Every structure is written in C-alpha cells, then in structure tokens.
Coordinates of C-alpha atoms in Angstrom, one line a residue:
Chain E
G24 CA 15.4 14.1 21.4
D25 CA 12.9 16.5 21.6
A26 CA 12.5 16.5 25.4
L27 CA 16.2 16.9 26.4
L28 CA 16.6 20.4 24.4
P29 CA 14.1 22.8 25.6
A30 CA 12.4 25.3 22.9
P31 CA 13.8 28.7 22.7
Q32 CA 11.8 31.1 25.1
S33 CA 11.6 35.0 25.4
I34 CA 11.1 35.0 21.7
S35 CA 10.1 38.6 20.5
I36 CA 10.3 41.1 17.2
L37 CA 11.9 44.1 17.2
S38 CA 10.7 46.0 14.3
T39 CA 12.0 49.6 13.5
N40 CA 11.8 51.6 10.3
M41 CA 11.0 48.6 8.3
K42 CA 13.7 46.4 9.4
H43 CA 12.5 43.6 11.2
F44 CA 14.7 41.4 13.8
L45 CA 13.5 38.1 15.5
S46 CA 15.3 37.5 18.8
W47 CA 15.4 34.5 21.7
S48 CA 16.9 33.9 24.7
P49 CA 19.7 31.2 24.2
V50 CA 19.4 27.6 24.9
V51 CA 22.1 26.5 27.4
V52 CA 23.9 23.4 27.2
Q53 CA 26.9 23.0 29.1
G54 CA 30.0 22.6 27.0
A55 CA 28.0 22.4 23.8
T56 CA 27.1 24.6 21.0
V57 CA 23.5 24.9 20.6
R58 CA 22.3 26.4 17.2
Y59 CA 19.0 27.6 16.0
S60 CA 16.6 27.3 12.7
V61 CA 14.0 30.1 12.2
E62 CA 10.8 29.6 10.0
F63 CA 8.1 32.1 8.8
Q64 CA 4.5 31.5 7.6
G65 CA 2.8 34.3 5.8
E66 CA -1.3 34.9 5.3
Y67 CA -0.7 33.3 2.2
E68 CA 0.9 29.8 3.5
R69 CA -1.9 29.8 6.1
E70 CA -4.5 30.3 3.7
Y71 CA -3.5 28.7 0.5
A72 CA -0.6 26.4 1.2
N73 CA -1.8 24.2 3.8
G74 CA 0.0 26.2 6.5
S75 CA 3.4 25.3 5.4
W76 CA 6.6 27.1 6.8
I77 CA 9.3 28.3 5.0
P78 CA 12.9 28.4 6.5
I79 CA 15.2 31.4 6.2
S80 CA 18.7 29.7 5.2
E81 CA 20.8 32.9 6.6
C82 CA 19.1 31.7 10.2
S83 CA 19.2 27.8 9.7
L84 CA 21.8 26.4 12.1
T85 CA 22.9 29.6 13.3
T86 CA 24.6 30.1 16.6
A87 CA 23.1 33.8 16.9
T88 CA 19.9 34.2 19.1
V89 CA 18.6 37.1 16.4
C90 CA 17.3 36.6 12.8
N91 CA 17.2 39.6 10.1
L92 CA 13.6 39.2 8.8
T93 CA 13.3 42.1 6.6
D94 CA 13.8 40.4 3.3
D95 CA 11.2 37.7 3.9
I96 CA 8.6 40.1 5.8
S97 CA 8.2 41.8 2.3
A98 CA 4.2 41.9 2.3
T99 CA 1.9 43.9 4.4
V100 CA 0.0 40.8 5.9
A101 CA 0.1 38.6 9.3
Y102 CA 2.9 36.8 9.7
R103 CA 3.8 33.7 12.2
L104 CA 7.3 32.9 13.2
R105 CA 9.1 30.3 15.1
V106 CA 12.6 29.1 16.0
R107 CA 13.8 25.8 17.4
A108 CA 17.4 24.8 19.0
E109 CA 19.4 22.0 17.5
L110 CA 22.4 20.2 19.2
G111 CA 23.9 17.5 17.0
A112 CA 20.8 15.2 16.0
M113 CA 18.6 16.6 18.8
R114 CA 15.8 19.1 18.2
S115 CA 13.8 20.9 20.4
R116 CA 9.9 21.9 19.6
W117 CA 9.4 24.9 17.9
G118 CA 9.1 28.1 20.2
T119 CA 6.6 30.3 18.5
L120 CA 6.3 34.2 18.7
K121 CA 3.1 34.7 20.3
G122 CA 0.7 36.1 17.8
F123 CA 1.2 37.5 14.3
F124 CA 3.6 40.2 13.1
N125 CA 2.4 42.5 10.8
R126 CA 5.1 45.2 9.3
V127 CA 2.5 47.7 9.7
T128 CA 3.4 48.1 13.4
T129 CA 6.8 48.8 12.7
S130 CA 7.8 52.0 14.7
L131 CA 9.0 54.7 12.4
T132 CA 11.0 57.2 13.8
P133 CA 11.9 60.9 12.5
P134 CA 14.5 61.0 9.9
L135 CA 18.3 62.3 10.8
L136 CA 18.1 66.0 9.0
R137 CA 20.5 68.6 8.4
V138 CA 19.6 71.9 7.3
L139 CA 22.0 74.2 5.3
A140 CA 22.2 77.8 4.0
D141 CA 24.6 78.3 0.8
G142 CA 24.1 82.0 -0.1
Y143 CA 20.4 82.4 -1.2
H144 CA 19.9 78.7 -1.3
L145 CA 18.2 76.6 1.5
L146 CA 19.3 73.1 1.3
V147 CA 18.9 69.8 3.3
E148 CA 20.6 66.3 3.8
L149 CA 18.6 63.3 4.9
A150 CA 20.1 60.2 5.8
D151 CA 19.1 57.4 3.6
M152 CA 16.6 54.9 5.0
G153 CA 16.1 52.6 2.3
P154 CA 13.8 51.8 -0.9
A155 CA 10.6 51.8 1.1
F156 CA 11.0 55.4 2.4
Q157 CA 9.9 59.0 1.2
F158 CA 10.4 62.2 3.1
R159 CA 8.0 64.8 3.3
V160 CA 10.2 68.0 4.2
L161 CA 8.1 71.3 5.4
Y162 CA 9.9 74.7 5.2
W163 CA 8.6 78.2 5.8
K164 CA 10.2 81.4 6.5
K165 CA 10.2 82.3 10.1
G166 CA 7.4 84.5 11.2
Q167 CA 5.4 83.1 8.6
E168 CA 4.3 80.0 10.1
S169 CA 1.1 79.8 8.5
R170 CA 2.8 79.8 5.0
V171 CA 4.4 76.3 5.2
Q172 CA 5.7 74.5 1.9
Q173 CA 6.1 71.0 1.4
K174 CA 8.5 69.0 -0.7
V175 CA 8.1 65.3 -1.1
M176 CA 11.5 63.5 -1.6
K177 CA 12.3 59.7 -2.7
E178 CA 15.8 59.2 -3.1
V179 CA 17.9 61.3 -1.4
S180 CA 21.5 60.9 -2.2
S181 CA 23.2 63.7 -0.7
V182 CA 22.5 67.5 -0.4
V183 CA 19.1 68.3 -1.9
H184 CA 18.1 71.7 -2.9
L185 CA 14.9 72.9 -1.2
D186 CA 14.3 76.4 -2.1
T187 CA 15.8 79.9 -2.7
M188 CA 15.5 82.3 0.2
E189 CA 15.0 86.2 0.6
A190 CA 18.2 88.0 1.4
G191 CA 18.7 88.0 5.3
A192 CA 15.6 86.0 6.1
E193 CA 15.7 83.2 8.4
Y194 CA 13.9 79.9 7.4
C195 CA 13.0 77.0 9.3
V196 CA 12.7 73.4 8.3
K197 CA 11.7 69.8 9.7
A198 CA 10.7 66.7 8.0
Q199 CA 9.1 63.2 8.6
T200 CA 9.2 60.0 6.8
H201 CA 6.5 58.4 4.9
V202 CA 6.0 54.7 4.0
E203 CA 3.8 53.9 1.2
A204 CA 3.8 50.2 1.8
I205 CA 1.9 50.4 5.4
N206 CA 0.6 54.1 4.5
R207 CA 2.3 55.3 7.6
S208 CA 4.3 58.5 8.8
S209 CA 7.0 59.1 11.4
S210 CA 6.6 62.0 13.7
F211 CA 8.7 65.3 12.6
S212 CA 12.3 65.7 13.2
P213 CA 13.1 68.8 15.5
T214 CA 13.0 71.9 13.6
Q215 CA 16.1 73.5 12.4
C216 CA 16.4 77.1 11.3
V217 CA 19.0 78.8 9.2
R218 CA 19.7 82.4 8.0
A219 CA 20.2 83.3 4.1
Q220 CA 23.2 85.5 3.3
R221 CA 22.5 89.3 3.5
D222 CA 21.9 91.2 0.6
T223 CA 25.3 92.5 -0.5
S224 CA 25.8 95.5 -2.9
M225 CA 28.6 93.7 -4.6
W226 CA 25.8 91.3 -6.5
L227 CA 23.2 94.1 -7.4
Chain L
K12 CA 2.9 53.4 -5.9
I13 CA -0.9 54.1 -6.5
L14 CA -2.2 52.2 -9.5
H15 CA -5.5 53.4 -11.4
F16 CA -7.9 50.6 -12.6
G17 CA -10.9 52.8 -13.9
A18 CA -12.5 54.1 -11.1
C19 CA -10.4 52.1 -8.7
R20 CA -7.3 53.5 -7.0
V21 CA -5.1 50.9 -5.2
S22 CA -1.6 51.3 -3.6
M23 CA 0.8 48.6 -4.3
S24 CA 4.4 47.9 -3.6
M25 CA 5.3 47.5 -6.7
T26 CA 8.7 48.1 -6.3
E27 CA 9.1 45.3 -3.8
I28 CA 7.1 42.8 -5.9
R29 CA 9.5 43.8 -8.9
A30 CA 12.2 43.4 -6.8
G31 CA 11.3 39.9 -5.7
F32 CA 10.3 38.8 -9.3
T33 CA 13.6 40.2 -11.0
A34 CA 15.8 38.3 -8.5
I35 CA 13.9 34.8 -9.7
K36 CA 13.0 35.6 -13.1
A37 CA 15.9 33.8 -14.5
N38 CA 15.6 31.0 -12.5
I39 CA 12.1 30.6 -13.2
Q40 CA 11.9 31.3 -16.8
S41 CA 14.6 28.5 -17.3
R42 CA 12.3 26.2 -16.0
D43 CA 9.9 26.9 -18.9
P44 CA 11.1 25.4 -22.2
I45 CA 7.8 26.1 -24.0
R46 CA 8.5 29.2 -26.0
T47 CA 5.6 28.8 -28.3
L48 CA 2.8 29.5 -25.6
S49 CA 2.0 31.9 -23.3
I50 CA -0.7 32.3 -20.6
L51 CA -1.3 36.2 -20.6
S52 CA -0.1 37.3 -23.8
H53 CA -1.5 35.1 -26.9
P54 CA -3.5 34.6 -28.4
Q55 CA -5.0 37.7 -27.0
S56 CA -3.0 40.5 -25.4
L57 CA -3.7 42.0 -21.8
H58 CA -2.7 45.2 -23.5
K59 CA -5.7 45.3 -25.4
V60 CA -8.1 45.2 -22.7
K61 CA -10.5 48.3 -22.5
S62 CA -10.0 50.7 -19.0
S63 CA -13.5 49.9 -17.5
D64 CA -12.3 46.2 -17.7
R65 CA -9.1 47.0 -16.0
C66 CA -10.0 46.6 -12.4
C67 CA -12.0 43.4 -12.8
I68 CA -9.2 41.5 -14.7
T69 CA -6.6 42.8 -12.2
R70 CA -8.6 41.2 -9.7
H71 CA -9.2 38.0 -11.7
L72 CA -5.7 37.6 -12.3
L73 CA -4.4 38.4 -8.4
T74 CA -6.9 35.7 -7.6
F75 CA -5.8 33.4 -10.6
Y76 CA -2.2 33.7 -9.2
V77 CA -3.0 33.2 -5.3
D78 CA -5.3 30.3 -6.0
K79 CA -3.8 28.4 -8.9
V80 CA -0.4 29.4 -9.4
F81 CA 1.9 30.3 -6.6
K82 CA 1.1 26.9 -4.7
H83 CA 2.5 24.8 -7.8
C84 CA 5.6 26.5 -8.0
R85 CA 7.6 25.4 -5.0
T86 CA 11.2 24.6 -5.9
E87 CA 14.3 22.9 -4.3
D88 CA 15.6 26.2 -4.1
S89 CA 15.1 28.0 -0.7
F90 CA 16.2 31.5 -1.9
V91 CA 13.4 30.7 -4.8
N92 CA 10.6 29.7 -2.3
R93 CA 11.1 32.8 -0.4
K94 CA 10.6 35.2 -3.2
I95 CA 7.7 33.5 -4.4
S96 CA 6.2 33.7 -0.8
S97 CA 7.0 37.4 -0.8
I98 CA 5.1 38.0 -4.3
A99 CA 2.1 35.6 -3.0
N100 CA 1.7 37.5 0.1
S101 CA 2.1 40.8 -1.7
F102 CA -0.6 39.6 -4.3
L103 CA -2.8 38.6 -1.0
S104 CA -2.6 42.2 0.1
A105 CA -3.4 43.8 -3.3
R106 CA -6.4 41.7 -4.1
R107 CA -7.6 42.6 -0.4
K108 CA -7.7 46.4 -1.6
L109 CA -9.1 45.6 -4.9
G110 CA -12.0 43.7 -3.0
Q111 CA -12.7 46.8 -1.4
C112 CA -13.0 48.6 -4.8
R113 CA -15.7 46.0 -5.6
E114 CA -17.7 46.6 -2.6
Q115 CA -17.6 50.4 -3.7
N116 CA -18.9 49.2 -7.0
N117 CA -15.6 50.2 -8.5
C118 CA -14.6 46.9 -10.1
V119 CA -17.4 45.8 -12.2
C120 CA -16.8 42.8 -14.7
G121 CA -18.0 43.5 -18.0
E122 CA -18.1 40.9 -20.9
E123 CA -14.6 41.6 -22.4
S124 CA -13.1 41.1 -19.0
T125 CA -14.4 37.7 -18.7
E126 CA -13.8 36.4 -22.1
K127 CA -10.4 37.8 -21.5
F128 CA -10.1 35.7 -18.5
K129 CA -11.7 32.6 -19.6
Q130 CA -8.8 32.7 -22.6
I131 CA -6.3 32.7 -19.8
L132 CA -7.5 30.1 -18.1
A133 CA -8.1 27.9 -21.0
N134 CA -4.3 28.6 -21.7
Y135 CA -3.5 27.3 -18.5
E136 CA -5.6 24.4 -18.6
G137 CA -3.9 23.5 -21.7
L138 CA -0.8 22.3 -19.9
N139 CA 0.0 20.2 -17.1
V140 CA -0.4 22.0 -14.0
T141 CA 3.6 22.4 -12.8
S142 CA 4.2 23.7 -16.4
A143 CA 1.1 25.9 -16.2
A144 CA 2.2 27.5 -13.1
M145 CA 5.7 27.7 -13.6
K146 CA 5.4 29.6 -16.8
S147 CA 2.5 31.7 -15.4
L148 CA 5.1 32.8 -12.7
G149 CA 7.6 33.5 -15.2
E150 CA 5.2 35.8 -17.0
L151 CA 4.8 38.0 -14.0
D152 CA 6.7 40.8 -15.5
I153 CA 3.9 40.7 -18.7
L154 CA 1.5 41.5 -15.9
L155 CA 3.2 43.9 -13.7
D156 CA 4.1 45.8 -16.9
W157 CA 0.5 45.8 -17.9
M158 CA -0.8 46.8 -14.3
E159 CA 1.7 49.8 -14.3
K160 CA 0.6 51.2 -17.8
S161 CA -2.5 51.9 -16.0
R162 CA -0.5 54.5 -13.8
Chain U
S11 CA 19.6 22.1 -46.6
G12 CA 19.4 18.9 -44.4
E13 CA 20.6 19.6 -41.0
L14 CA 24.6 18.9 -40.9
Y15 CA 26.1 16.8 -38.4
C16 CA 26.5 19.4 -35.8
S17 CA 30.0 19.2 -33.6
L18 CA 31.2 22.5 -33.7
P19 CA 31.5 24.2 -30.4
N20 CA 28.5 26.6 -29.6
P21 CA 28.7 30.1 -29.8
R22 CA 28.7 31.7 -26.2
N23 CA 27.1 34.3 -23.9
V24 CA 24.3 35.1 -26.5
H25 CA 22.3 37.9 -25.0
F26 CA 20.8 41.1 -25.9
E27 CA 22.2 44.6 -25.4
S28 CA 19.8 47.1 -25.5
I29 CA 19.9 51.0 -25.4
N30 CA 17.0 53.2 -25.6
M31 CA 15.3 49.9 -27.1
K32 CA 17.8 49.7 -29.8
N33 CA 17.9 46.0 -29.3
V34 CA 21.2 44.3 -30.8
L35 CA 22.0 40.7 -30.2
H36 CA 25.7 40.0 -29.1
W37 CA 27.5 36.8 -28.8
S38 CA 31.0 35.3 -28.4
A39 CA 32.7 32.8 -31.1
P40 CA 32.7 29.5 -30.2
E41 CA 35.9 28.3 -27.8
G42 CA 39.1 27.5 -29.9
T43 CA 37.6 28.6 -33.4
G44 CA 39.8 31.2 -35.3
D45 CA 38.7 33.3 -38.1
G46 CA 36.1 32.0 -40.8
V47 CA 33.4 31.2 -38.7
L48 CA 30.3 32.2 -40.0
Y49 CA 26.7 32.7 -38.1
R50 CA 22.7 32.6 -38.4
V51 CA 20.5 34.5 -36.6
K52 CA 16.8 33.7 -35.8
Y53 CA 14.3 35.1 -33.4
S54 CA 10.6 34.5 -32.1
V55 CA 8.1 36.3 -30.1
Y56 CA 7.3 34.8 -27.0
G57 CA 4.1 32.9 -27.2
V58 CA 3.6 32.8 -30.8
G59 CA 4.7 29.4 -32.4
K60 CA 7.4 30.2 -34.8
W61 CA 11.2 30.8 -35.3
I62 CA 11.7 33.6 -37.9
R63 CA 15.1 33.9 -39.6
K64 CA 16.8 37.2 -40.0
P65 CA 18.3 37.4 -43.5
E66 CA 20.5 40.4 -43.0
C67 CA 22.1 38.4 -40.1
R68 CA 22.7 35.0 -42.6
N69 CA 26.3 33.7 -43.0
I70 CA 27.6 36.6 -41.2
N71 CA 31.3 36.7 -39.7
R72 CA 30.4 39.5 -37.0
T73 CA 29.4 38.8 -33.8
W74 CA 26.2 41.0 -33.4
C75 CA 22.8 41.3 -35.0
D76 CA 20.4 44.3 -34.8
L77 CA 17.2 43.0 -34.2
S78 CA 15.7 46.4 -33.2
N79 CA 13.2 46.4 -35.9
E80 CA 11.8 42.9 -35.1
T81 CA 11.5 43.3 -31.4
S82 CA 10.1 47.0 -31.2
D83 CA 7.0 46.3 -29.8
Y84 CA 7.6 46.4 -26.3
E85 CA 4.4 44.7 -25.2
E86 CA 5.6 41.8 -26.5
Q87 CA 8.9 39.6 -25.2
Y88 CA 11.3 38.0 -27.4
Y89 CA 14.0 34.8 -27.8
A90 CA 16.8 35.0 -30.3
S91 CA 19.0 32.2 -31.3
V92 CA 22.6 31.9 -33.1
K93 CA 24.1 28.9 -34.7
A94 CA 27.8 28.7 -36.1
F95 CA 29.2 27.2 -39.3
L96 CA 33.0 26.5 -39.9
N97 CA 34.3 24.1 -42.7
G98 CA 31.0 22.1 -43.2
T99 CA 30.1 21.6 -39.7
C100 CA 28.2 23.6 -37.3
S101 CA 27.4 24.2 -33.7
D102 CA 23.8 23.7 -32.3
W103 CA 21.4 26.8 -32.0
V104 CA 22.2 28.6 -28.7
E105 CA 19.3 31.0 -27.8
T106 CA 19.0 33.9 -25.0
T107 CA 17.1 34.1 -21.9
R108 CA 13.5 35.6 -22.5
F109 CA 14.1 39.4 -23.3
N110 CA 11.6 41.9 -22.2
P111 CA 12.5 45.4 -23.8
L112 CA 10.6 47.2 -21.3
T113 CA 12.7 46.2 -18.5
D114 CA 15.6 45.0 -20.0
T115 CA 16.8 48.0 -21.7
K116 CA 19.0 50.7 -20.3
I117 CA 18.4 54.4 -20.7
D118 CA 20.7 57.1 -22.0
P119 CA 21.3 60.5 -19.9
P120 CA 18.9 63.0 -20.8
M121 CA 20.2 65.7 -23.3
V122 CA 20.8 69.1 -20.7
S123 CA 21.0 72.4 -22.4
V124 CA 21.9 75.4 -20.1
S125 CA 21.3 79.2 -20.4
S126 CA 22.6 81.5 -18.2
T127 CA 22.1 85.2 -16.8
D128 CA 24.6 86.7 -14.3
K129 CA 22.5 85.3 -11.6
S130 CA 20.6 82.4 -12.6
I131 CA 20.9 79.3 -14.9
S132 CA 18.2 77.8 -16.7
I133 CA 18.3 74.1 -17.5
I134 CA 16.3 72.3 -20.0
L135 CA 16.3 68.4 -19.8
T136 CA 15.3 66.2 -23.0
A137 CA 14.4 62.5 -22.5
P138 CA 16.1 60.2 -25.2
E139 CA 13.6 58.8 -27.9
K140 CA 13.0 55.5 -28.2
W141 CA 15.1 53.6 -31.1
K142 CA 13.2 53.9 -34.3
R143 CA 13.4 52.6 -37.8
S144 CA 14.5 55.4 -39.9
P145 CA 14.6 59.5 -39.2
E146 CA 11.2 59.8 -41.2
E147 CA 9.4 57.8 -38.5
E148 CA 7.8 59.5 -36.0
S149 CA 9.6 60.0 -32.7
V150 CA 8.6 58.3 -29.3
S151 CA 10.2 59.8 -26.2
L152 CA 10.8 57.5 -23.3
L153 CA 8.8 59.7 -21.3
Q154 CA 6.0 58.0 -23.0
V155 CA 7.1 54.8 -22.4
Y156 CA 7.9 55.3 -18.9
P157 CA 5.2 57.6 -17.5
G158 CA 6.9 57.8 -13.8
L159 CA 10.0 58.9 -15.6
Q160 CA 11.6 61.5 -13.3
Y161 CA 15.0 63.8 -13.4
N162 CA 17.9 64.0 -10.8
V163 CA 20.0 67.1 -11.7
S164 CA 22.9 68.0 -10.0
V165 CA 24.4 71.4 -9.9
L166 CA 28.2 71.8 -9.0
N167 CA 29.7 75.1 -7.7
K168 CA 33.2 74.8 -9.3
K169 CA 34.6 77.2 -6.6
T170 CA 33.3 75.9 -3.4
K171 CA 32.9 72.4 -5.0
K172 CA 29.5 72.3 -3.0
R173 CA 27.1 69.9 -5.1
W174 CA 23.1 70.3 -5.0
F175 CA 20.5 67.9 -6.1
F176 CA 17.3 68.5 -7.6
S177 CA 14.6 66.0 -8.3
I178 CA 12.0 67.3 -11.0
N179 CA 9.2 65.6 -13.0
N180 CA 8.9 68.1 -15.4
N181 CA 12.1 68.8 -17.9
T182 CA 12.8 72.7 -16.8
L183 CA 14.5 73.9 -13.6
V184 CA 15.8 77.4 -13.1
V185 CA 18.1 77.9 -10.4
P186 CA 18.1 81.7 -9.4
W187 CA 20.0 83.7 -6.9
L188 CA 23.7 82.4 -7.9
E189 CA 26.9 84.2 -7.2
P190 CA 28.0 85.9 -10.5
G191 CA 31.1 85.2 -12.1
T192 CA 31.1 81.6 -10.6
A193 CA 31.2 78.4 -13.1
Y194 CA 28.4 75.9 -12.3
C195 CA 28.5 72.5 -13.7
V196 CA 25.2 70.8 -14.4
S197 CA 24.5 67.2 -15.1
A198 CA 21.4 65.1 -15.1
Q199 CA 20.3 61.3 -14.8
I200 CA 16.8 60.0 -15.6
H201 CA 15.1 58.0 -13.0
V202 CA 12.3 55.6 -13.4
T203 CA 10.8 53.9 -10.2
T204 CA 9.0 50.8 -11.7
P205 CA 10.7 49.3 -13.4
V206 CA 13.7 50.2 -11.9
L207 CA 15.8 52.1 -14.5
D208 CA 18.2 54.6 -13.9
S209 CA 20.6 56.3 -16.7
S210 CA 23.9 57.4 -15.9
F211 CA 24.5 61.1 -15.1
S212 CA 25.1 63.1 -18.6
K213 CA 28.8 64.4 -19.0

C-alpha cells in the first residue's frame, strides 16, 4: 500500500517569534482527499526512549498541509519532525524534515511599539508576543544620546509608564524583544520620538 | 528564570516546565494511589539540603528523572505523553547547563547530597518501576518548588 | 465504633479553597439528602503514613472545615477526606486531590495607600500576609514566601480616562508631574511569575 502513496515532499519549518510551523507540499490523488499525520522526536526520545516518535493529535489525519508545533517544541533541544500521507488504509512512507530543528534558530522580529506623551509622562504601548518574551526598552532625551536609560518589561497589558519628562523636551524610544529560554534578542524597533508638554504657568 | 544553586547559576524555562506539569498534574497524581509514601519529600525533605549541596542534588535529580522516571511514564493519553516529552526535553537541556557548572567546579557533591540522593533512590526502588516512576512524576512540583526556592 | 454498612451517597466536590494560605476544605452534601447529614473530616500529610482526624470537624452539619492550622507548612502537600452520616448509615470517605499550598493558593490584592500633593501621588503597597494561627503569632508576608513577587499598578486619569500601568518590584511608587485638580484612581495587583499566581486588582 505504501508504494502507491508518495511521501510528502518539500517539508520545511517556518519559525518566527517562537511560533513554529511545519509545512509540506500536498500529495495529489485525483478525486480523493489525502490526509496527513505529523510526529516529533526530541533529543530525549532519541537518547533515552529508543528513538520513539510522538504523534501530534491536532495534526493527525489532517487535510491541512501545515502543522503548528509550538506547544510541542517547548524545550531548547534538537528535534526531528516527520509527516506522512494517508488515504483510507493506504499510508505513505514518512517524509522527514532534513536535519534537526532547534527553537534557538527562531527568527525574532522587533516589537510593535507605540510611544505616547501624556503631559509630562512618557508612555509606551507594546504588542503582546506571548509568555516567552521580555521587552527591553531604551529611551533618552533627544540630544543626550549618551545618557540612554533602560527598562525591561515582562507582561505588557496596555499603556505602560516609562518615565516623566522635562517640560517641552523631546524624548526618543526604541525597543527589542528578549527570549530568555533561548537567550537571544531581536533587533531594535525604529526609534520614535515625542515631545513633552510645554511648561504652562497655570500649573506653577 | 535564573536559578542559583550555590555558586552555579542556570537559566531554566521554569514557566514552561511548570505549565507543562500543571496541565497533567491531576491526571498523573490520580494514577498514584499511595498516599503514605513519597519519593522526594519523606522521610527526609529536600528543603533541608544545605545550600552548598543544592547544585549536586539538582544535577542528580535531573539525571534521575531523565534516566529513570520519564521513560516509564508513557500513558494511553497522547496529550499527557506530549507534555511529558516537553518536560523531559527541558530537563535534558537544564542538565546540560548544570554539567557546565560541574566542569567549572561549581557543582561539587558533598556527603549530605550523596546521602540524600541515596535515600531518594531507596524510596524509588521500594516500589515497582511503573508506580515509582508515576509517583516521581507526580511529585515534580515538589522538585520545582524546591529548585525555585534557591532564587 | 465498628464500620457501619455505608450505603449513603458520597459527599461531592471535596476540595480545598485557599486564600493567602488559609486552607479551608469544602464539599457539597450527598445527592438527594436533605437536612440532618453530619460529617467527619480527616487529613494526611502526603508521604506520611497516617490519616489524622480533625476533632473540631467531627459530626458537623456544615459543609466546610478550616484545616489551615494542619496544612500551614507549605513545604508539605496534603490530602483531606470527608465522610457523611445520616440515620445510622454513612457514605464512603471521599478524598481531595493532592493539595500543594504553595501553588494551589490564591493571593489577595495588595493593600494600597495613596497620598498626594498638588502635582504628584505617592503609592505604598503592602503584600497580604500568610494566614496565621493567632494575631499574636509573628506575621509572614507573602513576599517572603514568593521572592519573585512583583506589583502591577494601574493609574487612571478620571478626566481623560487614560490608564497607565507600572510594573514594580519594590512596594513604593511616586508619580510626579500630574495635572492639578484632577482625580486619579489607583489599583494594584500582585504578580508571581512562577508558580504562576496573580491576584485580582485591588478596588
């Protein structure tokens, strides 16, 4: 039965910001719906569990040609990944991702950052990227680039207070993500600058 | 999170490991009917270990779980098996980092840690292997609580 | 007394409810039983070989029993069990799942005290205390139990409806340069990263 059903080809992994997706090209059988099953094997399974493979139920007998591995690739070790096609009782051979995948290679993009000034207060809004992420925010008074200050933030629910500003001064901010689990950081976001409210006598 | 074991400092994804265990804790602990025995906490508690012995005991325990426990915890539940794999691979990664401490001589085994670990092995060998492995896995929060106390 | 033949339905949903490590066993009455059901409670330290009866919860008609005293060592884990009695018959003992006070408790929000000048507000946060046997007993702050404890503080400008968040490790926060004559509402939450424990925000 295996020979009739070819193994999936062009197996690749796309990993961005600690979200990992396995994809492959479809196996085409005229007039039939081919399904796929995906399995993974961590370093532990290779070294201590006789090379066993673990099925991913969400990607068992799926018609999709992509599988979200994020919940299963949750250790910083080398994983092997494979997928096969199934049509009724027929099963193809396993198609295995070439080499290993380690989440340390995920690509990290700069955070989406919005900088606000509210009176004399410097505020930032950062898009949440999941529990694995910290944000390193750098800010400085324009013209004093040598006196950069830093804040590291974990959970960012909404508008976070960074600091108070001198009246009328312009402040610039940029941020990068840091993932402690793989000890890597993204590049910095573009710098954004805002100006503090001018000094108004009403408040003196 | 950076954990301190005496002079050894190790970054470990405790949040991920705890999330994995919390997801299967009720399932695993319900498979352990023996209330009167513990692998890690009785008769001697992990919490009584000297600071200088923490690194060695942790390395022993990570090895204990990798070598002896996880492989005997396969269940009929795919979700549970996936979480066990996630924890096992995280332990493997953590043990490698502790190994680096050992190479830098920051993970020396004193008499107390050797004795303590012998007691844990004796507790383990006092049960049949599947019961012992499932009980040990069900006690993972005892290990994690103790490891994090060293922050 | 010898064991009675136990045909009474079992108590249901036997579980611990814990806040700041005040650990109270709760359950629901057996199905279909009206008034008059009495209960007995016992508990055990996981890994230690004996069940211990709780005298203050012997033959009680309420459906809770405070076991804070017996479960105050948060380096241990516990089981508790309940048995029902009615008209000479009884139920089986029904157990909780394993209870770990350190990870299974809920934490109250911090106490928030706010003072203000015309242009700034000063906030002092106090983490709740761990349950203690008596007022005379020495207090233990949850800060000592959870060294990684942090505070998330929310400051709401009632005029503009804008809300700012601060994440701080120490327990004081000064927010200067505010708009005079403007009302600001402050609330705070406790956040523990691992084990994951978040209080609700204070009123």
